[in-house]
């Protein structure tokens, strides 16, 4: 089992910045991918960004150039630096970790952290 604990959400004005963190613990194997999803009220969840253990990143078009995902493999922690925030970035942000286990891709989720962009 894997546990994910997020932190860093909050209220920020448009144009501001926030940094989210997510620490993973438990049975973590090499070759995992960690990432961030978000879900705004009344909308489907969407991938924000993810990063492999080797550092290969992938971003949603809506956040490219504004958000940066990074990770510290020694700490099993992933970060999401968000800049130039817009009201449409308001959502609950969820951290996840995917890894192979017993020939199956298993995905674990954090509890979510609220990000609100408003003046």
Coordinates of C-alpha atoms in Angstrom, one line a residue:
X1 CA 0.0 0.0 0.0
X2 CA 1.1 3.6 -0.7
X3 CA 0.0 6.7 1.2
X4 CA 0.1 10.2 -0.3
X5 CA -0.1 13.4 1.7
X6 CA -0.5 16.7 0.0
X7 CA 0.1 20.2 1.3
X8 CA 0.4 23.7 0.1
X9 CA -3.0 24.6 -1.1
X10 CA -4.8 27.8 -0.2
X11 CA -6.3 31.1 -1.4
X12 CA -4.2 33.3 -3.8
X13 CA -5.0 36.3 -5.9
X14 CA -4.9 36.1 -9.7
X15 CA -1.3 36.3 -10.9
X16 CA 0.0 34.9 -7.7
X17 CA 1.9 31.7 -7.0
X18 CA 1.6 28.6 -4.9
X19 CA 3.7 25.5 -4.4
X20 CA 2.0 22.1 -3.8
X21 CA 3.9 19.2 -2.2
X22 CA 3.0 15.5 -2.0
X23 CA 5.0 13.0 0.0
X24 CA 4.6 9.3 -0.7
X25 CA 5.3 6.5 1.7
X26 CA 4.8 2.8 1.9
X27 CA 5.6 0.2 -0.8
X28 CA 7.1 2.3 -3.5
X29 CA 8.9 0.7 -6.4
X30 CA 11.3 2.2 -8.9
X31 CA 9.8 3.1 -12.3
X32 CA 6.9 4.9 -10.8
X33 CA 5.2 8.1 -12.1
X34 CA 3.9 10.8 -9.9
X35 CA 1.5 13.5 -10.9
X36 CA -1.2 16.0 -10.2
X37 CA -4.8 16.0 -11.3
X38 CA -7.4 18.6 -10.5
X39 CA -11.1 18.8 -10.4
X40 CA -13.1 22.0 -10.5
X41 CA -16.7 22.1 -9.4
X42 CA -19.0 20.5 -11.9
X43 CA -16.1 19.4 -14.1
X44 CA -14.4 16.2 -14.9
X45 CA -11.0 15.5 -13.3
X46 CA -8.1 16.5 -15.6
X47 CA -4.4 15.8 -15.6
X48 CA -2.3 18.8 -14.7
X49 CA 1.2 17.4 -15.0
X50 CA 3.1 14.2 -14.3
X51 CA 6.7 13.2 -14.0
X52 CA 8.5 9.9 -14.3
X53 CA 11.2 8.8 -11.8
X54 CA 13.7 9.7 -14.6
X55 CA 12.4 13.2 -14.8
X56 CA 10.3 13.1 -18.0
X57 CA 7.5 15.5 -17.6
X58 CA 4.1 16.0 -19.3
X59 CA 1.8 19.0 -18.9
X60 CA -1.7 19.9 -19.8
X61 CA -1.8 22.6 -22.5
X62 CA -3.7 24.9 -20.1
X63 CA -0.8 25.1 -17.6
X64 CA 2.3 24.9 -19.9
X65 CA 4.6 27.8 -19.2
X66 CA 3.0 28.5 -15.9
X67 CA 3.3 25.3 -13.8
X68 CA 6.4 23.3 -13.2
X69 CA 6.4 19.8 -11.8
X70 CA 9.5 18.3 -10.1
X71 CA 10.3 15.5 -7.8
X72 CA 12.8 14.5 -5.1
X73 CA 13.3 10.7 -5.5
X74 CA 15.2 10.4 -2.3
X75 CA 12.2 11.8 -0.4
X76 CA 9.5 10.3 -2.7
X77 CA 8.0 13.7 -3.0
X78 CA 6.6 15.5 -5.9
X79 CA 6.1 19.3 -6.2
X80 CA 3.9 21.5 -8.3
X81 CA 5.1 25.1 -8.6
X82 CA 2.2 27.2 -9.9
X83 CA 2.7 30.7 -11.2
X84 CA 0.6 33.3 -13.0
X85 CA -2.5 31.7 -11.4
X86 CA -5.9 32.3 -13.0
X87 CA -9.4 32.0 -11.5
X88 CA -9.9 29.0 -13.8
X89 CA -7.1 27.2 -12.0
X90 CA -9.4 27.0 -9.0
X91 CA -9.9 23.3 -8.1
X92 CA -9.1 20.5 -5.7
X93 CA -5.7 19.3 -6.7
X94 CA -5.0 15.6 -6.2
X95 CA -1.6 13.9 -6.1
X96 CA -1.2 10.5 -7.5
X97 CA 1.4 7.8 -7.9
X98 CA 1.3 5.0 -10.4
X99 CA 3.6 1.9 -10.4
X100 CA 3.8 -1.6 -11.6
X101 CA 3.0 -4.3 -9.0
X102 CA 2.3 -7.9 -9.8
X103 CA 2.2 -7.1 -13.5
X104 CA -0.6 -4.6 -12.9
X105 CA -0.4 -0.8 -13.1
X106 CA -1.7 0.4 -9.7
X107 CA -2.6 4.0 -9.0
X108 CA -2.8 5.6 -5.6
X109 CA -4.3 9.0 -4.7
X110 CA -3.9 11.6 -2.1
X111 CA -6.8 13.3 -0.2
X112 CA -6.7 16.5 -2.3
X113 CA -5.9 20.1 -1.5
X114 CA -8.0 23.1 -2.4
X115 CA -6.5 25.8 -4.5
X116 CA -8.7 28.9 -4.9
X117 CA -7.6 31.8 -7.1
X118 CA -9.7 34.8 -6.4
X119 CA -9.4 38.5 -5.8

